[in-house]
XYZ file of C-alpha atoms in Angstrom:
586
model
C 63.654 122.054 73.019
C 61.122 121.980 76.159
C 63.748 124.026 77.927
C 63.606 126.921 74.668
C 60.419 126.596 75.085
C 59.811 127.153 78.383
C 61.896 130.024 78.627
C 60.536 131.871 75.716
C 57.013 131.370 77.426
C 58.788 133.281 80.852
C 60.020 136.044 78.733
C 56.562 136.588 76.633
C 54.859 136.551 80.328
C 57.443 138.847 81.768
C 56.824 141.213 79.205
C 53.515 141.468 79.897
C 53.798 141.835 83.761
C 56.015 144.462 82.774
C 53.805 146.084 80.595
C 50.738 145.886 83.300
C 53.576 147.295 85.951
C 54.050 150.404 83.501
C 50.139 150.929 83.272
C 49.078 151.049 86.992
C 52.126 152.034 88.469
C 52.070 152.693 92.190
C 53.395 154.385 94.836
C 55.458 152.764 97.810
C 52.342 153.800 100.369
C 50.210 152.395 97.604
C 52.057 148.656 97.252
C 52.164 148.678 101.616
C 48.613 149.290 101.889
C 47.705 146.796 99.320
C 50.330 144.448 101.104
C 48.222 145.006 104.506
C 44.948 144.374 102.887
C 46.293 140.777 101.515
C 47.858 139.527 105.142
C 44.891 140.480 106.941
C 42.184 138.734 104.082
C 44.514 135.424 104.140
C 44.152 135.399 108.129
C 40.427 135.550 107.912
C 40.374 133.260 105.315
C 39.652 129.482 105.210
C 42.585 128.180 104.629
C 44.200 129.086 107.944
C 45.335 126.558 110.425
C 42.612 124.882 112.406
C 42.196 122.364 115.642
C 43.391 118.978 114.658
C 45.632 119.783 111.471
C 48.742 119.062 113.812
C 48.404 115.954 113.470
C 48.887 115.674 109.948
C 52.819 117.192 110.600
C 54.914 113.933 109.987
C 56.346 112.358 113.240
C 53.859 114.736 115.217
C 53.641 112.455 118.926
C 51.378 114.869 120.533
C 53.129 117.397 123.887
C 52.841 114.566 126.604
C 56.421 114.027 126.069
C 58.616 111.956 128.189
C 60.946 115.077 127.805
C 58.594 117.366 129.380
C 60.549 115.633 132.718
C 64.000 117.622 131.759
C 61.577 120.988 132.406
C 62.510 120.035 136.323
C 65.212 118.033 136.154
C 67.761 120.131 133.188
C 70.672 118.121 134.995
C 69.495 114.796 133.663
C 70.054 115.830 130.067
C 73.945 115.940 130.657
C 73.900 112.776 131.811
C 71.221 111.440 128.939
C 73.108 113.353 126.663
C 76.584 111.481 127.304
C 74.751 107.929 127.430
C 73.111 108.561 123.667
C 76.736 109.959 122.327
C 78.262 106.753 123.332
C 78.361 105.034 119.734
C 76.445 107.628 118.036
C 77.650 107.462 114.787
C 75.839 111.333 114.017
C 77.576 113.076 117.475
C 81.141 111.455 116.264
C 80.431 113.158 113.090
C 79.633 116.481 115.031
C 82.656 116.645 117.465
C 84.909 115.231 114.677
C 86.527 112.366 117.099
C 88.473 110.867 114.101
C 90.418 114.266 113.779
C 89.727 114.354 109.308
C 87.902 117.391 109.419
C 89.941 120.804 108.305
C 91.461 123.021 110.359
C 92.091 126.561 109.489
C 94.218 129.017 111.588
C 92.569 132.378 112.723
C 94.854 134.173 110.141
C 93.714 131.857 107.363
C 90.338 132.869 107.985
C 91.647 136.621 108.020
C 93.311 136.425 104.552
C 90.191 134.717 103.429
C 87.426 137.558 104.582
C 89.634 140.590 104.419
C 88.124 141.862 100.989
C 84.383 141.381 102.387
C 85.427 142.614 105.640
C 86.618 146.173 103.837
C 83.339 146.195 102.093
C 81.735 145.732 105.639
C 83.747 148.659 107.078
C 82.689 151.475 104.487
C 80.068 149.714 102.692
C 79.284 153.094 101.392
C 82.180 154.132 99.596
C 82.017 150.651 97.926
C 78.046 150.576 96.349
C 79.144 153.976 94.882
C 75.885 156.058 96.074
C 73.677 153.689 95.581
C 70.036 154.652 95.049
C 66.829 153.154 96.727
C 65.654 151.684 93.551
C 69.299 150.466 92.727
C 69.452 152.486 89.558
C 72.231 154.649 90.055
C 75.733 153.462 91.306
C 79.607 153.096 90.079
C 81.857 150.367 90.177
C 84.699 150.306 92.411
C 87.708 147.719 92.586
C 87.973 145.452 95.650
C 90.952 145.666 97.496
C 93.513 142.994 96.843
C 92.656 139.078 97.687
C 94.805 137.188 99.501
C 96.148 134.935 96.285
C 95.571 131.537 95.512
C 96.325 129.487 98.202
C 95.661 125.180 98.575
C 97.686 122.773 100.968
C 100.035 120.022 99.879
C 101.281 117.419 101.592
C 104.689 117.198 102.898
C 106.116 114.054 104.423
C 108.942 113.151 106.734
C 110.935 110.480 108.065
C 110.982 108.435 111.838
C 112.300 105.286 112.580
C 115.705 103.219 112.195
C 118.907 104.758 110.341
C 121.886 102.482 109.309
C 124.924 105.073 110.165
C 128.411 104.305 109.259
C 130.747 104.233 112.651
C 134.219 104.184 112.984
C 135.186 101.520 116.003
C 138.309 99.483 116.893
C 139.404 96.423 118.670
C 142.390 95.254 120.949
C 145.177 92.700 121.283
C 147.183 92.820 124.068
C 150.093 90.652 125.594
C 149.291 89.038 129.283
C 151.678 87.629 131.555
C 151.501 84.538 133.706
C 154.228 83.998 136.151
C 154.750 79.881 137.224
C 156.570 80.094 140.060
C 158.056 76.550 142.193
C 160.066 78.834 144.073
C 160.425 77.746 148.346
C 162.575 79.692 150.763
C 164.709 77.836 153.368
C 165.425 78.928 156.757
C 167.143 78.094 159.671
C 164.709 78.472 163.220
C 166.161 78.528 166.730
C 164.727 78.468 170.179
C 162.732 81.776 170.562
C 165.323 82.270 173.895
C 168.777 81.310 172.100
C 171.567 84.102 172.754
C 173.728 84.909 170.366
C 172.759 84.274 166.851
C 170.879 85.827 163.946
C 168.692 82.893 163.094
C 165.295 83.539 162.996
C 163.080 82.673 166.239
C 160.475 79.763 166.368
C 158.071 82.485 167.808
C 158.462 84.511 164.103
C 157.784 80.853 162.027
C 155.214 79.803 164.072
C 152.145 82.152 162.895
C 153.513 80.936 159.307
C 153.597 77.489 160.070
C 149.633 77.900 161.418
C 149.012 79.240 157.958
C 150.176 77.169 155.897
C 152.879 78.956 154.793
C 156.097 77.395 155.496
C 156.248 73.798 156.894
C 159.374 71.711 159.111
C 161.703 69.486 156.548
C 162.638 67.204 159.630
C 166.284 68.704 159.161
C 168.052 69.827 162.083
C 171.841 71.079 162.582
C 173.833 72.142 165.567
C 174.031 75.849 166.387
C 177.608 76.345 164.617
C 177.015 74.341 161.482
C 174.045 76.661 161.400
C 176.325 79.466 161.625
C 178.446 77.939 159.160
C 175.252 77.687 156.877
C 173.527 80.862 156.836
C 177.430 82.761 156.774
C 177.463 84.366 160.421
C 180.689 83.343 162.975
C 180.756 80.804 164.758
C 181.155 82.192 168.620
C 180.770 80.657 172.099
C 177.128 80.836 172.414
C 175.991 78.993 169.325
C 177.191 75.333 170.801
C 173.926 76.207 173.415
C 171.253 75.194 170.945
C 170.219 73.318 167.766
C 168.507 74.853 164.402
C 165.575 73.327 162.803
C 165.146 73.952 158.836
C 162.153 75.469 157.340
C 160.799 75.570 154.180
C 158.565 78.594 152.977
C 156.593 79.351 149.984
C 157.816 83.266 149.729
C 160.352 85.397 151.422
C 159.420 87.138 154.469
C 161.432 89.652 155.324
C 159.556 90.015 158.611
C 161.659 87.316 160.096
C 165.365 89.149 159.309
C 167.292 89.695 162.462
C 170.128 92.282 162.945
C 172.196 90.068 160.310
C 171.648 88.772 157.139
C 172.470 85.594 155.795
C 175.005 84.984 152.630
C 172.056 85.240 150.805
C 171.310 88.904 151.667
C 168.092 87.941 153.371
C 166.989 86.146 156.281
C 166.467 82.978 154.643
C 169.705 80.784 153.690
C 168.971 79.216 150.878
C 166.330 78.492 148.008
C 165.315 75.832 146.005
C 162.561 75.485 142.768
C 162.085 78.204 140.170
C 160.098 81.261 138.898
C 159.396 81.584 135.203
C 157.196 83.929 133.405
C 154.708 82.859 130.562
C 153.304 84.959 128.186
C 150.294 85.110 125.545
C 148.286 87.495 123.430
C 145.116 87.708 123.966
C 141.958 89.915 121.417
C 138.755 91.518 121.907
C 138.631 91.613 117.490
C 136.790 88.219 117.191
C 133.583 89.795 117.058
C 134.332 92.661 114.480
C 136.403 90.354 112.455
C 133.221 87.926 112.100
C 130.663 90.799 111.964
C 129.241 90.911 108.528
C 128.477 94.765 108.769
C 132.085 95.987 109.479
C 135.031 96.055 107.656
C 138.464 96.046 108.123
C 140.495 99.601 107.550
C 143.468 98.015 107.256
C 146.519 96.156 109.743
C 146.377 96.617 113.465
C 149.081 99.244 114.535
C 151.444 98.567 117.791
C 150.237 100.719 120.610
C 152.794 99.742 123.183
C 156.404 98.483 122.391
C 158.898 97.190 122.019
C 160.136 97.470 125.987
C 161.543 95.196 128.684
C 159.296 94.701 131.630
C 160.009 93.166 135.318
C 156.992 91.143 136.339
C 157.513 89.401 140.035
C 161.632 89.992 139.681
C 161.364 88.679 135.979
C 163.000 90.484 133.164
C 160.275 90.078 130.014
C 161.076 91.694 127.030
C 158.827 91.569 123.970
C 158.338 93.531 120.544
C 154.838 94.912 121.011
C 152.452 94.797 124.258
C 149.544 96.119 122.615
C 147.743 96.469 119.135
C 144.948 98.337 117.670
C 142.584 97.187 114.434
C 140.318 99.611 113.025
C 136.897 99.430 111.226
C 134.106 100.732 109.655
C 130.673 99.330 110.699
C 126.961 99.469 109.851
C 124.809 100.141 112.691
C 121.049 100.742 113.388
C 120.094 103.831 115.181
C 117.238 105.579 115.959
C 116.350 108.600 113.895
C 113.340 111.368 112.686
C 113.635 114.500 110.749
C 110.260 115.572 111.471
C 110.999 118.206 114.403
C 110.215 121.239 111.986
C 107.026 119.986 110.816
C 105.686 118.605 114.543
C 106.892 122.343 115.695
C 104.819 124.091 113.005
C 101.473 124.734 113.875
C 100.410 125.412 110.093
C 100.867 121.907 109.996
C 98.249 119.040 110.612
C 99.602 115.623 110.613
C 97.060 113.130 108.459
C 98.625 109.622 108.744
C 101.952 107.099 108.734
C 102.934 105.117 105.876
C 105.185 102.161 106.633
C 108.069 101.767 103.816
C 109.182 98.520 105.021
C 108.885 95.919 102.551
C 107.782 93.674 103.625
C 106.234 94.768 107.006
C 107.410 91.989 109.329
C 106.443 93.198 113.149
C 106.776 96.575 114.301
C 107.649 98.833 111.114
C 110.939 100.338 111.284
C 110.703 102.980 109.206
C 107.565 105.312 109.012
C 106.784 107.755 106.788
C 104.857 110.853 108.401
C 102.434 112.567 106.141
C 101.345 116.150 106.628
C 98.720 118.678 105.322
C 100.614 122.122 105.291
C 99.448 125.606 103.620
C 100.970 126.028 99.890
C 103.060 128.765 99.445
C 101.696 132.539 99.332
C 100.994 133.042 95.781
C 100.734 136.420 94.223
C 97.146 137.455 93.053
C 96.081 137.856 89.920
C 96.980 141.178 88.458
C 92.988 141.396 86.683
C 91.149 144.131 89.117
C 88.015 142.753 90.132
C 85.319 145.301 90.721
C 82.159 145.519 93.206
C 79.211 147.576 91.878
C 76.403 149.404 93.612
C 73.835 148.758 90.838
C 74.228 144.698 92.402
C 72.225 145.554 94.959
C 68.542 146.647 95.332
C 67.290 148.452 98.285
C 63.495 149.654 99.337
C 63.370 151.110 102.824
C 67.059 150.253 104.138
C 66.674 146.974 103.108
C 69.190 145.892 100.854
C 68.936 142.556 98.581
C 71.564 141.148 96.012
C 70.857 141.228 92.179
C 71.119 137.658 91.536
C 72.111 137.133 87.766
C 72.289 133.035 87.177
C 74.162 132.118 84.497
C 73.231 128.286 82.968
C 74.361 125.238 85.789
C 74.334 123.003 82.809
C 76.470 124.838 80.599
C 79.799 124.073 82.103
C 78.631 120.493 82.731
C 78.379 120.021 78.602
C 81.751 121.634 78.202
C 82.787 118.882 80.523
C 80.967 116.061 78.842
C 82.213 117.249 75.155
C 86.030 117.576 76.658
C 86.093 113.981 77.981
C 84.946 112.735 74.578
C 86.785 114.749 72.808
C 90.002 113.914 75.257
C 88.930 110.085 74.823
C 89.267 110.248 71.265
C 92.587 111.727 71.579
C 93.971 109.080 74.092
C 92.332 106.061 72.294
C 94.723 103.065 72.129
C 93.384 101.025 68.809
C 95.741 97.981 70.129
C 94.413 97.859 73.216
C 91.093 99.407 72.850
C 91.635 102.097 76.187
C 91.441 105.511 76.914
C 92.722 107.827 79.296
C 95.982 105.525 79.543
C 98.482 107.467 82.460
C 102.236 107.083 82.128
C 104.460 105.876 85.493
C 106.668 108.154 86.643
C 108.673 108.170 89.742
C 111.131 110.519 91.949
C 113.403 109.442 95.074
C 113.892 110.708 98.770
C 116.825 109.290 100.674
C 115.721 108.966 103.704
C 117.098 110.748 106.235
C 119.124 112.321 104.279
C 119.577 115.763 102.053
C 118.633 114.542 98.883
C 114.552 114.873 97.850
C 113.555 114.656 94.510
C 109.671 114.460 95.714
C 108.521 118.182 96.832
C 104.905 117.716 96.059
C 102.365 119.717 94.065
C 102.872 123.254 93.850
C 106.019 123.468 95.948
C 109.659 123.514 94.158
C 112.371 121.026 94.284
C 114.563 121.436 97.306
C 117.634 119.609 96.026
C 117.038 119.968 92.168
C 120.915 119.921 91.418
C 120.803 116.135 92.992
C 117.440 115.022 90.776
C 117.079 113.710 87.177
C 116.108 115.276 84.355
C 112.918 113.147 84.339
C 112.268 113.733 88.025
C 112.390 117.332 86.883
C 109.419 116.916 84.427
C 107.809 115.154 87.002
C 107.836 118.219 88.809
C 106.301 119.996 86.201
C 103.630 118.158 85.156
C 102.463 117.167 89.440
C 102.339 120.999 89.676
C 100.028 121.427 86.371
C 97.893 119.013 87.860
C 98.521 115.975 85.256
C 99.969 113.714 87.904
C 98.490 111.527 91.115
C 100.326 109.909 93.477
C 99.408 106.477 93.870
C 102.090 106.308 97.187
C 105.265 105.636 98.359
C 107.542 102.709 98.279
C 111.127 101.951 99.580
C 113.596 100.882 96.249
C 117.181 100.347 98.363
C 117.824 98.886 101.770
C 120.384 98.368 104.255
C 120.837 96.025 107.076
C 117.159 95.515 106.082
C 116.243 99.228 106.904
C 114.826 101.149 104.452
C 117.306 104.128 103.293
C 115.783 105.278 99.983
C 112.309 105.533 99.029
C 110.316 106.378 95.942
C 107.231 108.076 95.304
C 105.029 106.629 92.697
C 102.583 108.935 90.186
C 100.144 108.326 87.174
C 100.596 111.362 84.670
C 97.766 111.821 82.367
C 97.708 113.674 79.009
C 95.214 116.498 80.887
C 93.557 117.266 83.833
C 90.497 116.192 82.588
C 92.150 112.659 81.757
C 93.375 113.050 85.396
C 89.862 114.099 87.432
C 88.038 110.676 85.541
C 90.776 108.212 86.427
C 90.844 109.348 89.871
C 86.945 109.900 90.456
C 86.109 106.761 87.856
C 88.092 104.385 89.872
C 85.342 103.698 92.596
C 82.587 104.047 90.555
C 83.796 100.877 88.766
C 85.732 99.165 91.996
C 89.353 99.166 90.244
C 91.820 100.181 92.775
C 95.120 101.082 91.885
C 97.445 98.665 92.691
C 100.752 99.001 95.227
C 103.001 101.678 94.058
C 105.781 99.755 93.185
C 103.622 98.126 90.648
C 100.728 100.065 89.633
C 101.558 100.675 85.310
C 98.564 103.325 84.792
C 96.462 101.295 82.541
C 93.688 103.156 81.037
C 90.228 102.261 80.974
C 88.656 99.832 78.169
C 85.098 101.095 76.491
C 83.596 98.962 78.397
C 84.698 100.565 81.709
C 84.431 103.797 80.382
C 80.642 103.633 79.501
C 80.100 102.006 82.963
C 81.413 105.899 84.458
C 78.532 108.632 85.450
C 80.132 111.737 84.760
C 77.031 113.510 86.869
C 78.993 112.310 89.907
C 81.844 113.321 89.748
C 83.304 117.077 90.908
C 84.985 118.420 87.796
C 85.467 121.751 89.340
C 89.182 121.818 89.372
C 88.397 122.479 85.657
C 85.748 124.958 84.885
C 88.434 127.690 85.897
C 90.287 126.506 82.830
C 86.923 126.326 80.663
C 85.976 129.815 81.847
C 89.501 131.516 80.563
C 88.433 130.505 77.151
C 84.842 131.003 77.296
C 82.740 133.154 78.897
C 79.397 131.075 80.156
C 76.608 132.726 79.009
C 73.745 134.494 80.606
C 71.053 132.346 79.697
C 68.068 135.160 79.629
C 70.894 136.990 77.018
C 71.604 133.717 74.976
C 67.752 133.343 74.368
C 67.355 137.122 73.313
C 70.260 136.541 71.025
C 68.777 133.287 69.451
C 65.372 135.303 68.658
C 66.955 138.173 67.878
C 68.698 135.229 64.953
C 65.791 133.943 63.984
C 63.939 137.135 63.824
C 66.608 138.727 61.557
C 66.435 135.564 59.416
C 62.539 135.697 58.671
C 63.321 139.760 57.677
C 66.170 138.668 55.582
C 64.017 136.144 53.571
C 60.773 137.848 53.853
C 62.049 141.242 52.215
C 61.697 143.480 55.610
């Protein structure tokens, strides 16, 4: 009522100023003059500034500064300057060291300004002739505006991947050869004539060695003869032949004849015999928990007959092969396209591990990245000359304020109204939020979770409730209280979900969100959080004043128009006048 009041007393004395305008009406060398007269008969006045009245200027210290010193030393306030930013809570602010403030690209900024930067270029063409008093002018359209553009956030993957491998193992037969085998021969004098016995100058680098040793036997040159299978002649009743035993044939020691034997040695006692036994490298796949089996091991080598050391060895198989299929940690990230795009600005990590126990192995990377380019509204909006008023070149907007308290009572009346819609009788709440959730495999091609305002890039692989989701997030119903893994492997997060609280409006939306922290109640983890509404209690505890309902006055402005408040109060006497003449017989 003060506020009627009040602005029926501005029109009645605007009506009169008017009325005084029309009755001494002036000319523009009339209003300067008179203009000149009042500047110079306010500086002669007593009310100008005097000696002394600086000191009544809050924080006023007088100008025998210690800063007067930087007047011949400037360098000293860089290095002043860096001390007093150290810590300074108001130059972190300034320089943004945290990184939070926004970002926009140089063709963001072009998009943005490109309508008032054609209005710059012919400013003529668009205030339509305007006239010095502002009186005369047209309406043109503006060119097109860039659309309605916002950022969402995307999010990506880094860490460890459990991947599926294909590996295989090995059996193999190995051979051990036993051998008691010891050579005997028969050694002459290194000067004996006649015979093919070996010399005592060949045995005796052997005998050093420990290769071949003396039995003690000896036998007369003939019987030698008669051993080793060479003719007995006239020379071989000259000497006498020692026996030696060796531990392997040396063929080194043959002379121009060989024994019965076919070598130079006569005879041989003890035995060679080869062992064999399989031996594995599958133990550790077989006991691995994380591979399986694909089936029996497969011969690889086999059947064949081998010699080993003058040995004949035959066997079935040599060699097998077992395969499997094992789970194995890797490192992974699908975030190269979003690092690489500059449009881009990465906001924070998110560890899906759960629980976090030491250094999180699987991060999600969150971020900010420009919405897609949305097509402008097909309404022409117009720019008209009679919005401006110049005198004398100088040019001043017609400033036309529509009520600033309007919109916040069509806020005030929807959340009641809303409340009453959403009230729970059982359990005595309002603006109660449904869970909802959608799923990402990590790492992989399947994500239900695109984010407001940006479509589904697998839809064929999501849920018809996952779908709604998607709906309602991009009407603005939804919030996402975060993301949460719901299947491991190995102990690695491979699927995650993202939880939201869906509202019945925006509206309901806005005061849950913004009501929260007035009232300190968090959300709770988003595996858990149910959406609960708030009780009366809680609800009364909420000042509406402080919280940014902006998001929906667009929506209250498509169904009303807000009114000019100078117009409403015309229309409301206007009313009442037109009442009185109704009832008085006028």
């Amino acid at each position: 009522m003060k506020r009627l009041a009040l602005t029926l007393l501005i029109s009645v004395a605007l009506g009169s100023a008017a009325g005084v305008a029309q009755q001494s009406a002036q000319t523009t060398q009339q209003a300067r003059d008179e203009g000149n007269s009042f500047g110079k008969a306010t500086r002669a006045g007593a009310d100008k500034p005097t000696n002394g009245m600086e000191n009544q200027v809050p924080g006023y210290a007088g100008t025998n500064l210690p800063q007067t010193g930087y007047f011949s030393n400037p360098e000293q306030l860089t290095t002043d300057g860096a001390i007093a930013a150290q810590g300074n809570e108001t130059f972190d602010t300034v320089i943004d060291k945290q990184g939070t403030r926004a970002q926009f690209t140089n063709n963001e900024l072009i998009d943005t300004t490109k309508r008032a930067t054609a209005v710059e270029q012919d400013p003529n063409s668009y205030l339509g002739g305007e006239s010095l008093g502002g009186s005369q002018g047209t309406c043109k359209p503006l060119p097109p505006g860039a659309g309605q553009k916002g950022y969402y956030e995307a999010t990506c993957n880094q860490g460890s991947k459990p991947e599926e491998r294909q590996e295989s193992c090995t059996s193999r037969i190995e051979t051990e050869v036993k051998n008691t085998e010891e050579f005997k021969y028969l050694v002459v004098p290194s000067n004996a004539y006649g015979t093919p016995l070996t010399r005592q100058s060949q045995v005796d680098p052997l005998v050093a060695s420990g290769q071949c040793r003396a039995s003690g036997a000896s036998y007369g040159g003939c019987t030698a003869h008669d051993m080793f299978g060479f003719a007995r002649n006239k020379f071989c009743g000259d000497f006498t032949a020692r026996e030696y035993i060796c531990k392997a044939d040396f063929p080194e020691m043959a002379t121009f004849s060989p024994s019965k034997t076919g070598y130079s040695w006569y005879a041989k006692q003890g035995t060679k015999t080869v062992d064999v036994h399989r031996t594995t490298t599958c133990g550790a796949l077989d006991g691995d928990p994380n591979c399986t089996a694909q089936g029996a091991e497969v011969c690889t080598e086999g059947p064949e007959t081998r010699v080993i050391e003058g040995v004949s060895v035959t066997q079935s198989c040599w060699a097998w092969s077992k395969p499997f299929t094992c789970q194995r940690i890797v490192k992974a990230s699908d975030c190269s396209t979003l690092d690489a795009d500059p449009k881009c600005k990465f906001l924070r990590d998110e560890c899906l591990d759960d629980p976090q126990s030491g250094a999180c192995q699987v991060n999600q990377r969150v971020y900010s990245c420009p919405l897609p380019d949305a097509p402008a509204s097909g309404q022409s909006e117009y720019i008209c000359g009679n919005d401006v008023y110049c005198m004398n070149g100088n040019c001043e907007p017609i400033e036309r304020e529509a009520s600033t308290e309007f919109k916040d009572a069509l806020v005030a009346l929807n959340a009641l109204g809303q409340a009453g819609k959403e009230f729970d009788p059982d359990k005595l709440t309002v603006f109660t939020g449904e869970r909802d959730t959608c799923s990402k495999q990590i790492f992989g091609a399947s994500n239900c979770c695109s984010g407001k305002g940006v479509p589904l890039l697998t839809p064929w692989l999501c849920s018809s409730a996952e779908k709604e989701l998607d709906k309602k997030d991009d009407k603005g119903l939804c919030y996402k209280v975060g993301s949460y893994c719901a299947s491991k492997i190995l102990g690695v997060c491979i699927t995650s979900r993202d939880a939201y609280c869906c509202f019945g409006s925006k509206l309901s939306r806005i005061l849950q969100v913004q009501g929260r922290p007035q009232i300190n109640k968090p959300w709770g983890s988003p595996k858990d959080e149910q959406c609960k509404g708030f009780t009366i209690e809680e609800f009364q505890r909420l000042d509406l004043s402080k919280m940014d309902f902006s998001e929906v006055y667009a929506e209250f402005t498509e169904a009303v128009k807000l009114p000019d408040e100078v117009q409403t109060m015309t229309d409301i006497q206007k009313k009442i006048q037109d009442y009185y003449d109704l009832n008085t017989g006028k």
